[in-house]
PDB file of C-alpha atoms in Angstrom:
ATOM      1  CA  UNK X  21       8.268 -15.727 -20.346  1.00  0.00           C
ATOM      2  CA  UNK X  22       7.451 -13.159 -17.691  1.00  0.00           C
ATOM      3  CA  UNK X  23       8.429 -14.078 -14.127  1.00  0.00           C
ATOM      4  CA  UNK X  24       6.179 -12.968 -11.238  1.00  0.00           C
ATOM      5  CA  UNK X  25       6.809 -12.983  -7.479  1.00  0.00           C
ATOM      6  CA  UNK X  26       3.584 -13.602  -5.550  1.00  0.00           C
ATOM      7  CA  UNK X  27       3.851 -12.892  -1.836  1.00  0.00           C
ATOM      8  CA  UNK X  28       1.204 -14.581   0.287  1.00  0.00           C
ATOM      9  CA  UNK X  29       0.610 -17.028  -2.549  1.00  0.00           C
ATOM     10  CA  UNK X  30      -0.427 -19.787  -0.136  1.00  0.00           C
ATOM     11  CA  UNK X  31      -3.439 -17.781   1.021  1.00  0.00           C
ATOM     12  CA  UNK X  32      -6.984 -17.569  -0.299  1.00  0.00           C
ATOM     13  CA  UNK X  33      -6.658 -14.908  -2.982  1.00  0.00           C
ATOM     14  CA  UNK X  34      -2.956 -15.506  -3.559  1.00  0.00           C
ATOM     15  CA  UNK X  35      -3.410 -19.192  -4.409  1.00  0.00           C
ATOM     16  CA  UNK X  36      -6.067 -18.348  -7.008  1.00  0.00           C
ATOM     17  CA  UNK X  37      -3.739 -15.734  -8.508  1.00  0.00           C
ATOM     18  CA  UNK X  38      -0.860 -18.206  -8.676  1.00  0.00           C
ATOM     19  CA  UNK X  39      -2.981 -20.741 -10.554  1.00  0.00           C
ATOM     20  CA  UNK X  40      -4.276 -18.133 -12.997  1.00  0.00           C
ATOM     21  CA  UNK X  41      -0.776 -16.838 -13.720  1.00  0.00           C
ATOM     22  CA  UNK X  42       0.499 -20.344 -14.336  1.00  0.00           C
ATOM     23  CA  UNK X  43      -2.448 -21.110 -16.603  1.00  0.00           C
ATOM     24  CA  UNK X  44      -1.527 -17.969 -18.557  1.00  0.00           C
ATOM     25  CA  UNK X  45       2.044 -19.312 -18.944  1.00  0.00           C
ATOM     26  CA  UNK X  46       3.780 -16.992 -16.480  1.00  0.00           C
ATOM     27  CA  UNK X  47       6.627 -18.322 -14.369  1.00  0.00           C
ATOM     28  CA  UNK X  48       5.684 -17.936 -10.699  1.00  0.00           C
ATOM     29  CA  UNK X  49       7.672 -17.810  -7.474  1.00  0.00           C
ATOM     30  CA  UNK X  50       5.630 -17.831  -4.255  1.00  0.00           C
ATOM     31  CA  UNK X  51       6.897 -16.331  -0.990  1.00  0.00           C
ATOM     32  CA  UNK X  52       4.866 -17.242   2.093  1.00  0.00           C
ATOM     33  CA  UNK X  53       5.611 -17.884   5.768  1.00  0.00           C
ATOM     34  CA  UNK X  54       2.745 -20.437   5.929  1.00  0.00           C
ATOM     35  CA  UNK X  55       1.600 -19.112   9.309  1.00  0.00           C
ATOM     36  CA  UNK X  56      -1.860 -18.452   7.882  1.00  0.00           C
ATOM     37  CA  UNK X  57      -1.459 -19.837   4.390  1.00  0.00           C
ATOM     38  CA  UNK X  58      -1.527 -23.482   3.331  1.00  0.00           C
ATOM     39  CA  UNK X  59       1.283 -25.248   1.486  1.00  0.00           C
ATOM     40  CA  UNK X  60      -1.215 -27.587  -0.186  1.00  0.00           C
ATOM     41  CA  UNK X  61      -3.028 -24.567  -1.687  1.00  0.00           C
ATOM     42  CA  UNK X  62       0.009 -23.624  -3.780  1.00  0.00           C
ATOM     43  CA  UNK X  63      -0.081 -24.968  -7.327  1.00  0.00           C
ATOM     44  CA  UNK X  64       2.761 -27.465  -7.717  1.00  0.00           C
ATOM     45  CA  UNK X  65       3.901 -25.770 -10.918  1.00  0.00           C
ATOM     46  CA  UNK X  66       5.021 -22.759  -8.850  1.00  0.00           C
ATOM     47  CA  UNK X  67       8.245 -22.504  -6.865  1.00  0.00           C
ATOM     48  CA  UNK X  68       7.441 -22.035  -3.162  1.00  0.00           C
ATOM     49  CA  UNK X  69       9.954 -20.268  -0.913  1.00  0.00           C
ATOM     50  CA  UNK X  70       9.033 -20.316   2.776  1.00  0.00           C
ATOM     51  CA  UNK X  71      10.036 -17.309   4.824  1.00  0.00           C
ATOM     52  CA  UNK X  72       8.923 -14.071   6.437  1.00  0.00           C
ATOM     53  CA  UNK X  73       8.985 -10.664   4.777  1.00  0.00           C
ATOM     54  CA  UNK X  74      10.082  -9.167   8.096  1.00  0.00           C
ATOM     55  CA  UNK X  75      13.334 -11.081   7.592  1.00  0.00           C
ATOM     56  CA  UNK X  76      15.612  -8.953   5.413  1.00  0.00           C
ATOM     57  CA  UNK X  77      17.835 -11.952   4.668  1.00  0.00           C
ATOM     58  CA  UNK X  78      14.842 -13.844   3.309  1.00  0.00           C
ATOM     59  CA  UNK X  79      13.859 -10.890   1.132  1.00  0.00           C
ATOM     60  CA  UNK X  80      17.403 -10.649  -0.213  1.00  0.00           C
ATOM     61  CA  UNK X  81      17.340 -14.353  -1.040  1.00  0.00           C
ATOM     62  CA  UNK X  82      14.167 -13.898  -3.109  1.00  0.00           C
ATOM     63  CA  UNK X  83      15.916 -11.489  -5.447  1.00  0.00           C
ATOM     64  CA  UNK X  84      19.436 -12.945  -5.274  1.00  0.00           C
ATOM     65  CA  UNK X  85      19.264 -15.225  -8.317  1.00  0.00           C
ATOM     66  CA  UNK X  86      15.982 -14.306 -10.011  1.00  0.00           C
ATOM     67  CA  UNK X  87      14.918 -11.218 -11.953  1.00  0.00           C
ATOM     68  CA  UNK X  88      11.211 -10.476 -11.622  1.00  0.00           C
ATOM     69  CA  UNK X  89       8.994  -8.615 -14.073  1.00  0.00           C
ATOM     70  CA  UNK X  90       6.428  -7.821 -11.369  1.00  0.00           C
ATOM     71  CA  UNK X  91       5.577  -8.398  -7.722  1.00  0.00           C
ATOM     72  CA  UNK X  92       1.989  -9.157  -6.704  1.00  0.00           C
ATOM     73  CA  UNK X  93       1.798  -8.512  -2.971  1.00  0.00           C
ATOM     74  CA  UNK X  94      -0.915 -10.362  -1.040  1.00  0.00           C
ATOM     75  CA  UNK X  95       1.032 -11.120   2.144  1.00  0.00           C
ATOM     76  CA  UNK X  96      -0.676  -9.478   5.117  1.00  0.00           C
ATOM     77  CA  UNK X  97      -3.127  -9.975   7.926  1.00  0.00           C
ATOM     78  CA  UNK X  98      -6.739  -9.153   7.116  1.00  0.00           C
ATOM     79  CA  UNK X  99      -8.917  -9.154  10.238  1.00  0.00           C
ATOM     80  CA  UNK X 100     -10.343  -5.778  11.204  1.00  0.00           C
ATOM     81  CA  UNK X 101     -11.403  -7.136  14.601  1.00  0.00           C
ATOM     82  CA  UNK X 102      -8.011  -8.672  15.363  1.00  0.00           C
ATOM     83  CA  UNK X 103      -6.306  -5.426  14.410  1.00  0.00           C
ATOM     84  CA  UNK X 104      -8.292  -3.618  17.104  1.00  0.00           C
ATOM     85  CA  UNK X 105      -6.784  -6.035  19.645  1.00  0.00           C
ATOM     86  CA  UNK X 106      -3.266  -6.302  18.195  1.00  0.00           C
ATOM     87  CA  UNK X 107      -2.462  -3.124  16.260  1.00  0.00           C
ATOM     88  CA  UNK X 108       1.282  -3.715  16.564  1.00  0.00           C
ATOM     89  CA  UNK X 109       0.920  -7.038  14.720  1.00  0.00           C
ATOM     90  CA  UNK X 110      -0.770  -5.303  11.793  1.00  0.00           C
ATOM     91  CA  UNK X 111       1.657  -2.423  11.447  1.00  0.00           C
ATOM     92  CA  UNK X 112       4.612  -4.813  11.730  1.00  0.00           C
ATOM     93  CA  UNK X 113       3.336  -7.507   9.392  1.00  0.00           C
ATOM     94  CA  UNK X 114       1.498  -5.314   6.874  1.00  0.00           C
ATOM     95  CA  UNK X 115       3.185  -1.909   6.759  1.00  0.00           C
ATOM     96  CA  UNK X 116       6.757  -2.443   7.951  1.00  0.00           C
ATOM     97  CA  UNK X 117       7.280  -5.722   6.090  1.00  0.00           C
ATOM     98  CA  UNK X 118       6.023  -4.091   2.883  1.00  0.00           C
ATOM     99  CA  UNK X 119       8.504  -1.247   3.357  1.00  0.00           C
ATOM    100  CA  UNK X 120      11.298  -3.833   3.431  1.00  0.00           C
ATOM    101  CA  UNK X 121       9.879  -5.545   0.348  1.00  0.00           C
ATOM    102  CA  UNK X 122       9.641  -2.256  -1.539  1.00  0.00           C
ATOM    103  CA  UNK X 123      13.246  -1.488  -0.698  1.00  0.00           C
ATOM    104  CA  UNK X 124      14.253  -4.740  -2.420  1.00  0.00           C
ATOM    105  CA  UNK X 125      11.909  -4.032  -5.345  1.00  0.00           C
ATOM    106  CA  UNK X 126      13.653  -0.718  -5.970  1.00  0.00           C
ATOM    107  CA  UNK X 127      17.177  -2.081  -5.498  1.00  0.00           C
ATOM    108  CA  UNK X 128      16.472  -4.865  -7.969  1.00  0.00           C
ATOM    109  CA  UNK X 129      14.696  -2.624 -10.470  1.00  0.00           C
ATOM    110  CA  UNK X 130      11.431  -4.568 -10.561  1.00  0.00           C
ATOM    111  CA  UNK X 131       9.269  -2.465 -12.906  1.00  0.00           C
ATOM    112  CA  UNK X 132       5.754  -3.240 -11.603  1.00  0.00           C
ATOM    113  CA  UNK X 133       4.039  -3.777  -8.252  1.00  0.00           C
ATOM    114  CA  UNK X 134       0.438  -4.834  -7.578  1.00  0.00           C
ATOM    115  CA  UNK X 135      -0.791  -4.326  -4.041  1.00  0.00           C
ATOM    116  CA  UNK X 136      -3.683  -6.061  -2.298  1.00  0.00           C
ATOM    117  CA  UNK X 137      -5.404  -3.121  -0.589  1.00  0.00           C
ATOM    118  CA  UNK X 138      -8.846  -2.777   0.957  1.00  0.00           C
ATOM    119  CA  UNK X 139     -12.022  -0.721   1.035  1.00  0.00           C
ATOM    120  CA  UNK X 140     -11.259  -0.475   4.743  1.00  0.00           C
ATOM    121  CA  UNK X 141      -9.145   2.591   3.949  1.00  0.00           C
ATOM    122  CA  UNK X 142     -12.365   4.601   3.528  1.00  0.00           C
ATOM    123  CA  UNK X 143     -13.768   4.027   7.020  1.00  0.00           C
ATOM    124  CA  UNK X 144     -17.404   5.045   7.409  1.00  0.00           C
ATOM    125  CA  UNK X 145     -18.138   6.605   4.016  1.00  0.00           C
ATOM    126  CA  UNK X 146     -19.929   9.893   3.543  1.00  0.00           C
ATOM    127  CA  UNK X 147     -20.828   8.968  -0.039  1.00  0.00           C
ATOM    128  CA  UNK X 148     -22.241   5.779  -1.556  1.00  0.00           C
ATOM    129  CA  UNK X 149     -21.190   4.169  -3.776  1.00  0.00           C
ATOM    130  CA  UNK X 150     -17.603   5.045  -2.819  1.00  0.00           C
ATOM    131  CA  UNK X 151     -15.302   6.495  -5.501  1.00  0.00           C
ATOM    132  CA  UNK X 152     -11.509   6.292  -5.233  1.00  0.00           C
ATOM    133  CA  UNK X 153     -11.456  10.057  -4.608  1.00  0.00           C
ATOM    134  CA  UNK X 154     -13.409   9.610  -1.373  1.00  0.00           C
ATOM    135  CA  UNK X 155     -11.489  10.756   1.740  1.00  0.00           C
ATOM    136  CA  UNK X 156      -9.634   7.961   3.519  1.00  0.00           C
ATOM    137  CA  UNK X 157     -10.399   7.668   7.241  1.00  0.00           C
ATOM    138  CA  UNK X 158      -9.776   4.067   8.400  1.00  0.00           C
ATOM    139  CA  UNK X 159     -11.671   3.012  11.513  1.00  0.00           C
ATOM    140  CA  UNK X 160      -9.214   0.274  12.500  1.00  0.00           C
ATOM    141  CA  UNK X 161      -5.463  -0.469  12.360  1.00  0.00           C
ATOM    142  CA  UNK X 162      -5.988  -2.974   9.528  1.00  0.00           C
ATOM    143  CA  UNK X 163      -7.283  -0.265   7.208  1.00  0.00           C
ATOM    144  CA  UNK X 164      -4.639   2.164   8.447  1.00  0.00           C
ATOM    145  CA  UNK X 165      -1.839  -0.338   7.795  1.00  0.00           C
ATOM    146  CA  UNK X 166      -3.027  -0.733   4.195  1.00  0.00           C
ATOM    147  CA  UNK X 167      -3.385   3.012   3.668  1.00  0.00           C
ATOM    148  CA  UNK X 168       0.195   3.513   4.824  1.00  0.00           C
ATOM    149  CA  UNK X 169       1.336   1.151   2.070  1.00  0.00           C
ATOM    150  CA  UNK X 170      -0.723   2.983  -0.548  1.00  0.00           C
ATOM    151  CA  UNK X 171       0.953   6.222   0.526  1.00  0.00           C
ATOM    152  CA  UNK X 172       4.386   4.633   0.247  1.00  0.00           C
ATOM    153  CA  UNK X 173       3.566   3.406  -3.243  1.00  0.00           C
ATOM    154  CA  UNK X 174       2.356   6.841  -4.318  1.00  0.00           C
ATOM    155  CA  UNK X 175       5.611   8.447  -3.177  1.00  0.00           C
ATOM    156  CA  UNK X 176       7.734   5.714  -4.769  1.00  0.00           C
ATOM    157  CA  UNK X 177       5.859   6.337  -8.008  1.00  0.00           C
ATOM    158  CA  UNK X 178       6.362  10.109  -7.840  1.00  0.00           C
ATOM    159  CA  UNK X 179      10.013   9.983  -6.844  1.00  0.00           C
ATOM    160  CA  UNK X 180      11.345   6.736  -8.340  1.00  0.00           C
ATOM    161  CA  UNK X 181       8.834   6.100 -11.132  1.00  0.00           C
ATOM    162  CA  UNK X 182       7.629   2.759  -9.765  1.00  0.00           C
ATOM    163  CA  UNK X 183       4.586   1.553 -11.722  1.00  0.00           C
ATOM    164  CA  UNK X 184       1.973   0.258  -9.295  1.00  0.00           C
ATOM    165  CA  UNK X 185      -1.660  -0.688  -8.975  1.00  0.00           C
ATOM    166  CA  UNK X 186      -3.335  -0.692  -5.559  1.00  0.00           C
ATOM    167  CA  UNK X 187      -6.549  -2.683  -5.728  1.00  0.00           C
ATOM    168  CA  UNK X 188      -8.999  -1.732  -3.010  1.00  0.00           C
ATOM    169  CA  UNK X 189     -10.959  -4.933  -2.532  1.00  0.00           C
ATOM    170  CA  UNK X 190     -14.435  -4.774  -1.194  1.00  0.00           C
ATOM    171  CA  UNK X 191     -15.485  -8.250   0.035  1.00  0.00           C
ATOM    172  CA  UNK X 192     -13.721 -11.114  -1.710  1.00  0.00           C
ATOM    173  CA  UNK X 193     -15.941 -14.176  -1.530  1.00  0.00           C
ATOM    174  CA  UNK X 194     -16.811 -17.502  -3.099  1.00  0.00           C
ATOM    175  CA  UNK X 195     -14.734 -20.385  -4.391  1.00  0.00           C
ATOM    176  CA  UNK X 196     -13.802 -21.996  -7.690  1.00  0.00           C
ATOM    177  CA  UNK X 197     -16.994 -22.636  -9.641  1.00  0.00           C
ATOM    178  CA  UNK X 198     -16.307 -26.390  -9.536  1.00  0.00           C
ATOM    179  CA  UNK X 199     -15.555 -26.283  -5.805  1.00  0.00           C
ATOM    180  CA  UNK X 200     -11.936 -27.369  -6.274  1.00  0.00           C
ATOM    181  CA  UNK X 201     -10.393 -24.353  -4.493  1.00  0.00           C
ATOM    182  CA  UNK X 202     -11.707 -22.014  -1.855  1.00  0.00           C
ATOM    183  CA  UNK X 203     -11.358 -20.008   1.312  1.00  0.00           C
ATOM    184  CA  UNK X 204      -9.606 -21.436   4.383  1.00  0.00           C
ATOM    185  CA  UNK X 205      -8.518 -18.666   6.737  1.00  0.00           C
ATOM    186  CA  UNK X 206      -7.360 -19.286  10.285  1.00  0.00           C
ATOM    187  CA  UNK X 207      -8.767 -17.404  12.050  1.00  0.00           C
ATOM    188  CA  UNK X 208     -11.793 -17.080   9.764  1.00  0.00           C
ATOM    189  CA  UNK X 209     -13.722 -13.829  10.078  1.00  0.00           C
ATOM    190  CA  UNK X 210     -15.801 -13.771   6.885  1.00  0.00           C
ATOM    191  CA  UNK X 211     -19.534 -14.298   7.104  1.00  0.00           C
ATOM    192  CA  UNK X 212     -20.063 -16.805   4.282  1.00  0.00           C
ATOM    193  CA  UNK X 213     -17.488 -19.444   5.305  1.00  0.00           C
ATOM    194  CA  UNK X 214     -18.371 -19.021   8.981  1.00  0.00           C
ATOM    195  CA  UNK X 215     -22.096 -19.446   8.345  1.00  0.00           C
ATOM    196  CA  UNK X 216     -21.511 -22.496   6.139  1.00  0.00           C
ATOM    197  CA  UNK X 217     -19.177 -23.972   8.742  1.00  0.00           C
ATOM    198  CA  UNK X 218     -21.894 -23.510  11.374  1.00  0.00           C
ATOM    199  CA  UNK X 219     -24.370 -25.341   9.137  1.00  0.00           C
ATOM    200  CA  UNK X 220     -22.000 -28.222   8.472  1.00  0.00           C
ATOM    201  CA  UNK X 221     -21.225 -28.652  12.160  1.00  0.00           C
ATOM    202  CA  UNK X 222     -24.859 -28.098  13.233  1.00  0.00           C
ATOM    203  CA  UNK X 223     -23.893 -25.203  15.456  1.00  0.00           C
ATOM    204  CA  UNK X 224     -25.410 -21.726  15.749  1.00  0.00           C
ATOM    205  CA  UNK X 225     -23.898 -18.894  13.742  1.00  0.00           C
ATOM    206  CA  UNK X 226     -22.964 -15.675  15.542  1.00  0.00           C
ATOM    207  CA  UNK X 227     -24.213 -12.532  13.812  1.00  0.00           C
ATOM    208  CA  UNK X 228     -22.269  -9.512  15.011  1.00  0.00           C
ATOM    209  CA  UNK X 229     -24.608  -6.577  15.333  1.00  0.00           C
ATOM    210  CA  UNK X 230     -28.106  -5.744  14.190  1.00  0.00           C
ATOM    211  CA  UNK X 231     -28.015  -2.098  15.241  1.00  0.00           C
ATOM    212  CA  UNK X 232     -26.285  -0.687  12.183  1.00  0.00           C
ATOM    213  CA  UNK X 233     -27.757   2.294  10.377  1.00  0.00           C
ATOM    214  CA  UNK X 234     -29.136   0.144   7.537  1.00  0.00           C
ATOM    215  CA  UNK X 235     -32.565  -1.042   6.413  1.00  0.00           C
ATOM    216  CA  UNK X 236     -32.451  -4.322   8.354  1.00  0.00           C
ATOM    217  CA  UNK X 237     -29.950  -3.338  11.045  1.00  0.00           C
ATOM    218  CA  UNK X 238     -27.073  -5.466   9.748  1.00  0.00           C
ATOM    219  CA  UNK X 239     -24.040  -4.090   7.954  1.00  0.00           C
ATOM    220  CA  UNK X 240     -23.987  -4.007   4.157  1.00  0.00           C
ATOM    221  CA  UNK X 241     -21.066  -5.089   2.007  1.00  0.00           C
ATOM    222  CA  UNK X 242     -20.199  -5.322  -1.681  1.00  0.00           C
ATOM    223  CA  UNK X 243     -19.257  -8.951  -2.447  1.00  0.00           C
ATOM    224  CA  UNK X 244     -17.011  -9.816  -5.376  1.00  0.00           C
ATOM    225  CA  UNK X 245     -16.379 -13.367  -6.524  1.00  0.00           C
ATOM    226  CA  UNK X 246     -12.798 -14.586  -6.286  1.00  0.00           C
ATOM    227  CA  UNK X 247     -12.625 -15.303 -10.038  1.00  0.00           C
ATOM    228  CA  UNK X 248     -13.660 -11.729 -10.845  1.00  0.00           C
ATOM    229  CA  UNK X 249     -11.156 -10.379  -8.326  1.00  0.00           C
ATOM    230  CA  UNK X 250      -8.346 -12.351  -9.960  1.00  0.00           C
ATOM    231  CA  UNK X 251      -9.396 -11.023 -13.365  1.00  0.00           C
ATOM    232  CA  UNK X 252      -8.922  -7.495 -11.980  1.00  0.00           C
ATOM    233  CA  UNK X 253      -5.336  -8.396 -11.068  1.00  0.00           C
ATOM    234  CA  UNK X 254      -4.650  -9.779 -14.527  1.00  0.00           C
ATOM    235  CA  UNK X 255      -5.964  -6.582 -16.101  1.00  0.00           C
ATOM    236  CA  UNK X 256      -3.838  -4.509 -13.711  1.00  0.00           C
ATOM    237  CA  UNK X 257      -0.747  -6.536 -14.646  1.00  0.00           C
ATOM    238  CA  UNK X 258      -1.395  -5.847 -18.318  1.00  0.00           C
ATOM    239  CA  UNK X 259      -1.937  -2.145 -17.620  1.00  0.00           C
ATOM    240  CA  UNK X 260       1.340  -1.886 -15.701  1.00  0.00           C
ATOM    241  CA  UNK X 261       3.206  -3.397 -18.651  1.00  0.00           C
ATOM    242  CA  UNK X 262       1.880  -0.414 -20.598  1.00  0.00           C
ATOM    243  CA  UNK X 263       2.946   2.040 -17.836  1.00  0.00           C
ATOM    244  CA  UNK X 264      -0.629   2.576 -16.681  1.00  0.00           C
ATOM    245  CA  UNK X 265      -1.856   2.050 -13.137  1.00  0.00           C
ATOM    246  CA  UNK X 266      -2.990   3.755  -9.948  1.00  0.00           C
ATOM    247  CA  UNK X 267      -5.601   3.068  -7.304  1.00  0.00           C
ATOM    248  CA  UNK X 268      -8.724   1.098  -8.201  1.00  0.00           C
ATOM    249  CA  UNK X 269     -11.814  -0.074  -6.360  1.00  0.00           C
ATOM    250  CA  UNK X 270     -12.632  -3.717  -7.073  1.00  0.00           C
ATOM    251  CA  UNK X 271     -16.302  -4.356  -6.402  1.00  0.00           C
ATOM    252  CA  UNK X 272     -19.680  -4.669  -8.069  1.00  0.00           C
ATOM    253  CA  UNK X 273     -21.435  -1.451  -7.076  1.00  0.00           C
ATOM    254  CA  UNK X 274     -24.147  -3.450  -5.288  1.00  0.00           C
ATOM    255  CA  UNK X 275     -24.419  -4.181  -1.571  1.00  0.00           C
ATOM    256  CA  UNK X 276     -25.965  -7.031   0.422  1.00  0.00           C
ATOM    257  CA  UNK X 277     -26.754  -6.984   4.123  1.00  0.00           C
ATOM    258  CA  UNK X 278     -25.617  -9.743   6.459  1.00  0.00           C
ATOM    259  CA  UNK X 279     -29.212 -10.924   6.773  1.00  0.00           C
ATOM    260  CA  UNK X 280     -29.540 -11.106   2.982  1.00  0.00           C
ATOM    261  CA  UNK X 281     -26.375 -13.206   2.852  1.00  0.00           C
ATOM    262  CA  UNK X 282     -27.709 -15.585   5.503  1.00  0.00           C
ATOM    263  CA  UNK X 283     -31.017 -15.868   3.644  1.00  0.00           C
ATOM    264  CA  UNK X 284     -29.135 -16.792   0.450  1.00  0.00           C
ATOM    265  CA  UNK X 285     -27.162 -19.448   2.313  1.00  0.00           C
ATOM    266  CA  UNK X 286     -30.421 -20.967   3.539  1.00  0.00           C
ATOM    267  CA  UNK X 287     -31.834 -20.851  -0.008  1.00  0.00           C
ATOM    268  CA  UNK X 288     -28.794 -22.470  -1.625  1.00  0.00           C
ATOM    269  CA  UNK X 289     -28.290 -25.181   0.993  1.00  0.00           C
ATOM    270  CA  UNK X 290     -31.919 -25.851   1.807  1.00  0.00           C
ATOM    271  CA  UNK X 291     -30.917 -25.916   5.465  1.00  0.00           C
ATOM    272  CA  UNK X 292     -32.131 -23.826   8.392  1.00  0.00           C
ATOM    273  CA  UNK X 293     -29.357 -21.840  10.054  1.00  0.00           C
ATOM    274  CA  UNK X 294     -29.496 -21.124  13.768  1.00  0.00           C
ATOM    275  CA  UNK X 295     -28.431 -17.544  14.444  1.00  0.00           C
ATOM    276  CA  UNK X 296     -27.279 -15.940  17.692  1.00  0.00           C
ATOM    277  CA  UNK X 297     -26.959 -12.156  17.723  1.00  0.00           C
ATOM    278  CA  UNK X 298     -23.957 -10.589  19.472  1.00  0.00           C
ATOM    279  CA  UNK X 299     -22.646  -7.047  19.792  1.00  0.00           C
ATOM    280  CA  UNK X 300     -21.148  -5.515  16.687  1.00  0.00           C
ATOM    281  CA  UNK X 301     -17.385  -5.808  16.234  1.00  0.00           C
ATOM    282  CA  UNK X 302     -15.418  -2.617  16.884  1.00  0.00           C
ATOM    283  CA  UNK X 303     -14.219  -0.872  13.740  1.00  0.00           C
ATOM    284  CA  UNK X 304     -16.887  -2.207  11.366  1.00  0.00           C
ATOM    285  CA  UNK X 305     -18.456   0.366   9.039  1.00  0.00           C
ATOM    286  CA  UNK X 306     -22.215   0.444   8.367  1.00  0.00           C
ATOM    287  CA  UNK X 307     -22.042   0.223   4.575  1.00  0.00           C
ATOM    288  CA  UNK X 308     -19.245  -0.304   2.064  1.00  0.00           C
ATOM    289  CA  UNK X 309     -20.288  -0.299  -1.599  1.00  0.00           C
ATOM    290  CA  UNK X 310     -17.834   0.299  -4.443  1.00  0.00           C
ATOM    291  CA  UNK X 311     -18.027   2.730  -7.283  1.00  0.00           C
ATOM    292  CA  UNK X 312     -16.174   0.539  -9.813  1.00  0.00           C
ATOM    293  CA  UNK X 313     -16.334   3.000 -12.727  1.00  0.00           C
ATOM    294  CA  UNK X 314     -12.598   3.711 -12.832  1.00  0.00           C
ATOM    295  CA  UNK X 315     -11.480   0.100 -13.201  1.00  0.00           C
ATOM    296  CA  UNK X 316     -14.287  -0.556 -15.663  1.00  0.00           C
ATOM    297  CA  UNK X 317     -13.388   2.407 -17.853  1.00  0.00           C
ATOM    298  CA  UNK X 318      -9.589   2.331 -17.601  1.00  0.00           C
ATOM    299  CA  UNK X 319      -8.922  -1.416 -17.489  1.00  0.00           C
ATOM    300  CA  UNK X 320     -12.058  -2.847 -19.107  1.00  0.00           C
ATOM    301  CA  UNK X 321     -13.073  -4.764 -15.997  1.00  0.00           C
ATOM    302  CA  UNK X 322     -16.477  -6.414 -15.640  1.00  0.00           C
ATOM    303  CA  UNK X 323     -17.929  -8.932 -13.193  1.00  0.00           C
ATOM    304  CA  UNK X 324     -19.070 -12.312 -14.491  1.00  0.00           C
ATOM    305  CA  UNK X 325     -19.539 -14.400 -11.332  1.00  0.00           C
ATOM    306  CA  UNK X 326     -20.364 -11.915  -8.578  1.00  0.00           C
ATOM    307  CA  UNK X 327     -24.106 -12.317  -8.142  1.00  0.00           C
ATOM    308  CA  UNK X 328     -24.768 -13.407  -4.566  1.00  0.00           C
ATOM    309  CA  UNK X 329     -26.231 -16.789  -5.524  1.00  0.00           C
ATOM    310  CA  UNK X 330     -23.177 -17.815  -7.561  1.00  0.00           C
ATOM    311  CA  UNK X 331     -20.873 -16.698  -4.755  1.00  0.00           C
ATOM    312  CA  UNK X 332     -22.746 -18.766  -2.161  1.00  0.00           C
ATOM    313  CA  UNK X 333     -23.199 -21.805  -4.424  1.00  0.00           C
ATOM    314  CA  UNK X 334     -19.475 -21.971  -5.170  1.00  0.00           C
ATOM    315  CA  UNK X 335     -18.582 -21.507  -1.500  1.00  0.00           C
ATOM    316  CA  UNK X 336     -21.014 -24.253  -0.512  1.00  0.00           C
ATOM    317  CA  UNK X 337     -19.433 -26.663  -3.012  1.00  0.00           C
ATOM    318  CA  UNK X 338     -15.974 -25.966  -1.623  1.00  0.00           C
ATOM    319  CA  UNK X 339     -16.769 -26.110   2.081  1.00  0.00           C
ATOM    320  CA  UNK X 340     -19.095 -29.093   1.896  1.00  0.00           C
ATOM    321  CA  UNK X 341     -16.455 -31.189   0.110  1.00  0.00           C
ATOM    322  CA  UNK X 342     -13.387 -29.945   2.003  1.00  0.00           C
TER     323      UNK X 342
END
């Protein structure tokens, strides 16, 4: 039985990955500091170790008695806006902590590493949809902190032979189809959970910016359902076992504007959403749409749940019951 270390496994994407791995009969150890993750989100079949990846003693303890076949690294802060206010937090928690983790991965001869990266490494793209070969020019410290990790992984691969996959997520969204699991960030910055939360509390939703260079003035993003995103990780894990890997976009190739998302929320819920418009957040790109051809061709990836209606319906089930 393969044994996997999942860092950040108490978070949104990490908790879904933990469950899927367990369902596929992997043995799973979760490392999470629980500052932004939730203990109750971790499947009870997994072993949860609470600690911080900035603590070298904690990292050593993870590898002291267990031999891992792969590390899936989700642990990191994810808010572009927050990173513009606290860049030191992002470089410390994302980049520097990952350097310490990679040091332990190499010392303990872990053969495979999957990294939770972001489309934020591209910045404002000059080409749409965006291929992996597109120049990387992050517009905020969050994207920069992730790009630094990608560069570390590339050098570790070239020099030490580490097999890795860096998955550049576009916009992870949605919840379990039955509403049993979902998104619960604190702070929450994503449009779908924030808009649904506003509906449930009968408060206005704040739309950040309608002066983007897009057809309706709001920024456009490529939304991928959490179940499809997890499938990409499973395919990457299989590829790494065959000494394949690299950098992959994980998206649909289709974009939706913020206004289109809000319209879908109104359609699915049958409720009228009050919207207040505020200034755009610093560091947000106009449009981010994936070119997913590489992951489709090399790993056989395809989306099954990522139409906007399914994403919103599943999110509504989760948030309205939780």
